[in-house]
Short mmCIF file of C-alpha atoms in Angstrom, two decimals:
data_model
loop_
_atom_site.label_atom_id
_atom_site.label_comp_id
_atom_site.label_asym_id
_atom_site.label_seq_id
_atom_site.Cartn_x
_atom_site.Cartn_y
_atom_site.Cartn_z
CA GLY A 721 -0.61 14.04 13.05
CA GLU A 722 -1.96 12.12 10.12
CA SER A 723 -3.49 8.75 10.84
CA VAL A 724 -5.96 6.34 9.40
CA GLY A 725 -7.55 3.54 11.45
CA LEU A 726 -10.18 0.87 11.18
CA HIS A 727 -13.07 0.18 13.52
CA LEU A 728 -13.03 -3.67 13.58
CA PRO A 729 -10.08 -5.98 13.13
CA THR A 730 -12.27 -8.93 11.90
CA LEU A 731 -15.53 -9.34 10.07
CA SER A 732 -17.31 -12.62 9.28
CA VAL A 733 -20.16 -12.74 6.80
CA GLN A 734 -22.16 -15.43 5.08
CA GLU A 735 -21.57 -15.98 1.37
CA GLY A 736 -24.03 -13.98 -0.60
CA ASP A 737 -24.55 -11.33 2.07
CA ASN A 738 -23.31 -7.76 1.76
CA SER A 739 -20.20 -6.72 3.66
CA ILE A 740 -19.46 -3.35 5.10
CA ILE A 741 -15.92 -2.49 6.19
CA ASN A 742 -15.36 0.79 7.97
CA CYS A 743 -12.44 3.23 8.33
CA ALA A 744 -11.89 6.37 10.22
CA TYR A 745 -9.36 8.97 9.30
CA SER A 746 -8.04 11.92 11.25
CA ASN A 747 -6.75 14.38 8.69
CA SER A 748 -9.67 16.49 7.39
CA ALA A 749 -7.34 17.97 4.72
CA SER A 750 -6.83 14.59 3.00
CA ASP A 751 -8.21 14.70 -0.54
CA TYR A 752 -7.90 11.13 -1.74
CA PHE A 753 -8.54 7.62 -0.37
CA ILE A 754 -8.04 4.11 -1.59
CA TRP A 755 -9.23 0.70 -0.53
CA TYR A 756 -6.83 -2.19 -0.94
CA LYS A 757 -7.35 -5.95 -0.60
CA GLN A 758 -4.50 -8.05 0.60
CA GLU A 759 -4.52 -11.84 0.33
CA SER A 760 -2.15 -13.89 2.38
CA GLY A 761 1.38 -13.61 1.08
CA LYS A 762 0.51 -11.11 -1.63
CA GLY A 763 0.80 -7.38 -2.15
CA PRO A 764 -2.07 -4.96 -1.61
CA GLN A 765 -4.40 -5.03 -4.61
CA PHE A 766 -6.10 -1.83 -5.66
CA ILE A 767 -9.92 -2.05 -5.35
CA ILE A 768 -11.35 1.39 -5.60
CA ASP A 769 -10.54 4.99 -4.85
CA ILE A 770 -12.44 8.18 -4.14
CA ARG A 771 -11.54 11.80 -4.14
CA SER A 772 -12.71 14.15 -1.35
CA ASN A 773 -15.07 16.01 -3.71
CA MET A 774 -17.22 12.89 -4.00
CA ASP A 775 -19.45 11.14 -1.43
CA LYS A 776 -19.84 7.85 -3.20
CA ARG A 777 -18.20 5.81 -5.94
CA GLN A 778 -19.20 2.48 -7.38
CA GLY A 779 -17.21 -0.21 -8.97
CA GLN A 780 -17.96 -3.82 -9.84
CA ARG A 781 -19.76 -5.16 -6.68
CA VAL A 782 -17.99 -2.58 -4.55
CA THR A 783 -19.03 0.91 -3.37
CA VAL A 784 -17.01 3.31 -1.37
CA LEU A 785 -18.74 5.98 0.74
CA LEU A 786 -17.04 9.03 2.10
CA ASN A 787 -18.46 11.07 4.95
CA LYS A 788 -16.20 14.06 5.42
CA THR A 789 -18.28 15.44 8.22
CA VAL A 790 -17.31 12.63 10.53
CA LYS A 791 -14.18 11.64 8.63
CA HIS A 792 -15.40 8.17 7.88
CA LEU A 793 -14.86 5.90 4.90
CA SER A 794 -16.60 2.62 4.21
CA LEU A 795 -16.32 -0.19 1.67
CA GLN A 796 -19.41 -2.12 0.74
CA ILE A 797 -19.07 -5.44 -1.04
CA ALA A 798 -22.23 -6.80 -2.56
CA ALA A 799 -23.00 -10.50 -2.61
CA THR A 800 -19.75 -11.47 -0.80
CA GLN A 801 -18.02 -14.45 -2.22
CA PRO A 802 -15.32 -16.80 -0.73
CA GLY A 803 -12.84 -15.15 -2.99
CA ASP A 804 -13.40 -11.90 -1.19
CA SER A 805 -11.82 -13.32 2.01
CA ALA A 806 -8.75 -11.14 2.67
CA VAL A 807 -7.55 -8.22 4.79
CA TYR A 808 -8.91 -4.92 3.61
CA PHE A 809 -6.97 -1.69 4.19
CA CYS A 810 -8.00 1.85 3.67
CA ALA A 811 -5.31 4.24 2.79
CA GLU A 812 -5.23 8.04 2.79
CA LYS A 813 -3.05 10.10 0.54
CA GLY A 814 -0.89 12.15 2.80
CA THR A 815 -1.05 15.85 2.31
CA GLN A 816 2.69 15.88 1.73
CA GLY A 817 3.48 14.31 -1.62
CA GLY A 818 2.18 11.04 -2.79
CA LYS A 819 2.73 8.79 0.19
CA LEU A 820 -0.20 6.66 1.32
CA ILE A 821 -1.00 6.28 5.05
CA PHE A 822 -2.53 2.91 5.69
CA GLY A 823 -4.90 1.80 8.40
CA GLN A 824 -4.50 -1.35 10.46
CA GLY A 825 -6.67 -3.54 8.26
CA THR A 826 -9.85 -5.52 8.69
CA GLU A 827 -9.82 -9.29 8.10
CA LEU A 828 -12.88 -10.36 6.13
CA SER A 829 -13.92 -14.02 6.43
CA VAL A 830 -16.66 -15.42 4.18
CA LYS A 831 -18.55 -18.44 5.39
CA PRO A 832 -19.98 -20.80 2.79
CA GLU B 168 -2.81 -6.42 -17.58
CA PRO B 169 0.39 -4.66 -16.67
CA GLU B 170 1.70 -5.32 -13.14
CA VAL B 171 4.58 -4.40 -10.87
CA THR B 172 7.04 -7.23 -10.45
CA GLN B 173 9.64 -7.70 -7.64
CA THR B 174 12.61 -9.92 -7.14
CA PRO B 175 13.57 -11.91 -5.19
CA SER B 176 10.38 -13.12 -3.54
CA HIS B 177 12.39 -14.06 -0.45
CA GLN B 178 15.76 -12.89 0.70
CA VAL B 179 17.61 -14.21 3.74
CA THR B 180 20.63 -12.28 4.92
CA GLN B 181 22.82 -11.92 7.90
CA MET B 182 22.82 -8.89 10.10
CA GLY B 183 25.24 -6.25 8.77
CA GLN B 184 25.04 -7.42 5.19
CA GLU B 185 23.89 -5.27 2.31
CA VAL B 186 20.78 -6.27 0.35
CA ILE B 187 19.26 -4.90 -2.88
CA LEU B 188 15.61 -5.44 -3.58
CA ARG B 189 14.50 -5.01 -7.17
CA CYS B 190 11.33 -3.83 -8.74
CA VAL B 191 10.06 -3.30 -12.26
CA PRO B 192 7.21 -0.73 -12.14
CA ILE B 193 4.45 -0.53 -14.66
CA SER B 194 5.96 0.78 -17.85
CA ASN B 195 4.05 4.08 -18.31
CA HIS B 196 4.12 5.04 -14.63
CA LEU B 197 6.24 7.97 -13.50
CA TYR B 198 6.06 7.77 -9.71
CA PHE B 199 7.60 4.99 -7.68
CA TYR B 200 7.38 4.04 -4.09
CA TRP B 201 8.69 1.61 -1.50
CA TYR B 202 6.67 0.48 1.46
CA ARG B 203 7.25 -2.17 4.07
CA GLN B 204 5.01 -4.31 6.19
CA ILE B 205 6.23 -5.98 9.37
CA LEU B 206 4.39 -9.25 9.97
CA GLY B 207 0.85 -8.67 11.25
CA GLN B 208 1.17 -4.88 11.05
CA LYS B 209 -0.03 -2.23 8.66
CA VAL B 210 1.77 -1.13 5.52
CA GLU B 211 4.23 1.73 6.14
CA PHE B 212 5.53 4.29 3.56
CA LEU B 213 9.32 4.41 3.11
CA VAL B 214 10.08 6.63 0.14
CA SER B 215 8.67 8.08 -3.05
CA PHE B 216 10.69 8.74 -6.19
CA TYR B 217 10.05 10.88 -9.21
CA ASN B 218 12.15 12.21 -12.05
CA ASN B 219 15.24 10.45 -10.71
CA GLU B 220 15.14 11.90 -7.25
CA ILE B 221 13.51 11.25 -3.90
CA SER B 222 10.31 13.21 -3.51
CA GLU B 223 9.64 12.30 0.07
CA LYS B 224 10.87 9.81 2.64
CA SER B 225 9.73 8.70 6.02
CA GLU B 226 11.64 8.53 9.31
CA ILE B 227 12.28 4.83 8.63
CA PHE B 228 14.23 5.70 5.52
CA ASP B 229 17.50 6.65 7.25
CA ASP B 230 21.05 6.71 5.92
CA GLN B 231 21.12 2.98 5.63
CA PHE B 232 18.54 3.07 2.85
CA SER B 233 18.90 4.23 -0.70
CA VAL B 234 16.87 3.95 -3.86
CA GLU B 235 17.97 4.07 -7.47
CA ARG B 236 16.52 3.81 -10.95
CA PRO B 237 19.59 2.41 -12.73
CA ASP B 238 17.93 2.12 -16.08
CA GLY B 239 14.58 2.76 -17.79
CA SER B 240 12.80 -0.14 -16.15
CA ASN B 241 14.29 -1.12 -12.82
CA PHE B 242 13.78 0.57 -9.39
CA THR B 243 15.86 -0.68 -6.51
CA LEU B 244 15.95 -0.37 -2.75
CA LYS B 245 19.30 -0.91 -1.08
CA ILE B 246 19.82 -1.48 2.65
CA ARG B 247 23.52 -1.02 3.36
CA SER B 248 23.83 -2.81 6.67
CA THR B 249 20.86 -4.78 7.62
CA LYS B 250 19.49 -5.01 11.16
CA LEU B 251 17.20 -7.60 12.68
CA GLU B 252 14.37 -5.08 12.73
CA ASP B 253 14.62 -4.67 8.95
CA SER B 254 12.93 -8.05 8.61
CA ALA B 255 9.66 -7.36 6.82
CA MET B 256 7.83 -7.58 3.56
CA TYR B 257 8.99 -4.85 1.21
CA PHE B 258 6.56 -3.68 -1.43
CA CYS B 259 7.29 -1.61 -4.52
CA ALA B 260 4.46 0.47 -5.96
CA SER B 261 4.07 2.74 -8.95
CA SER B 262 1.52 5.24 -10.18
CA ARG B 263 0.91 7.38 -13.23
CA LEU B 264 -0.05 10.37 -11.18
CA THR B 265 1.44 11.37 -7.85
CA GLY B 266 -0.17 9.45 -4.98
CA ARG B 267 -3.16 8.18 -7.00
CA GLU B 268 -3.92 4.64 -8.01
CA GLN B 269 -0.79 3.15 -6.70
CA TYR B 270 -0.33 -0.40 -7.85
CA PHE B 271 1.74 -2.75 -5.65
CA GLY B 272 4.02 -5.54 -6.46
CA PRO B 273 3.89 -8.97 -4.77
CA GLY B 274 6.57 -7.99 -2.32
CA THR B 275 9.92 -9.32 -1.18
CA ARG B 276 10.12 -11.02 2.16
CA LEU B 277 13.38 -9.95 3.85
CA THR B 278 14.58 -12.07 6.71
CA VAL B 279 17.56 -10.76 8.61
CA THR B 280 19.27 -13.38 10.95
#
């Protein structure tokens, strides 16, 4: 079946360092992926997306890498700031319709 | 910046009661979704809606659930007879294109006692 999972449940980084959050997906037919940030008590906030015909996409301080060979997705955050502390979810667009299939989430903690 | 809004932010209800959760999607979006998140767990898809009909629904979305777009701006999720296990955060989302760039609202915390 379709599933998306994350390698690590928690990640702690020093302020100013780069963060890398990983995600594995199982459906090789998935054609679209999104990273969301969720702060405590709030809804998922769209960060960046990538289509399966791309390997890399950059945004402001964030980069998403897609490795279709090993079905792996990563989110890189440059110069991590305290405001980046949150749970990060990768989500995969299901092959049926528009539903998103979410992974378990990685909690990022930024130490000052 | 346009955003999805949801009301109420917190709803407490007794088991067996009906609840209606309300959402106002982003105005130029055509696709609407409901998801839920049980405390500490991942976000789960419930239903997608387009052109005034359900496009897709999950196994969670059984006969006790229904969705409606009663006017040009609101999108509602109704649970006819709530169960304890319906307690969760319910998120509404909308997108301009199917499945892509889904923007989420702040959620409604539903507590069933």
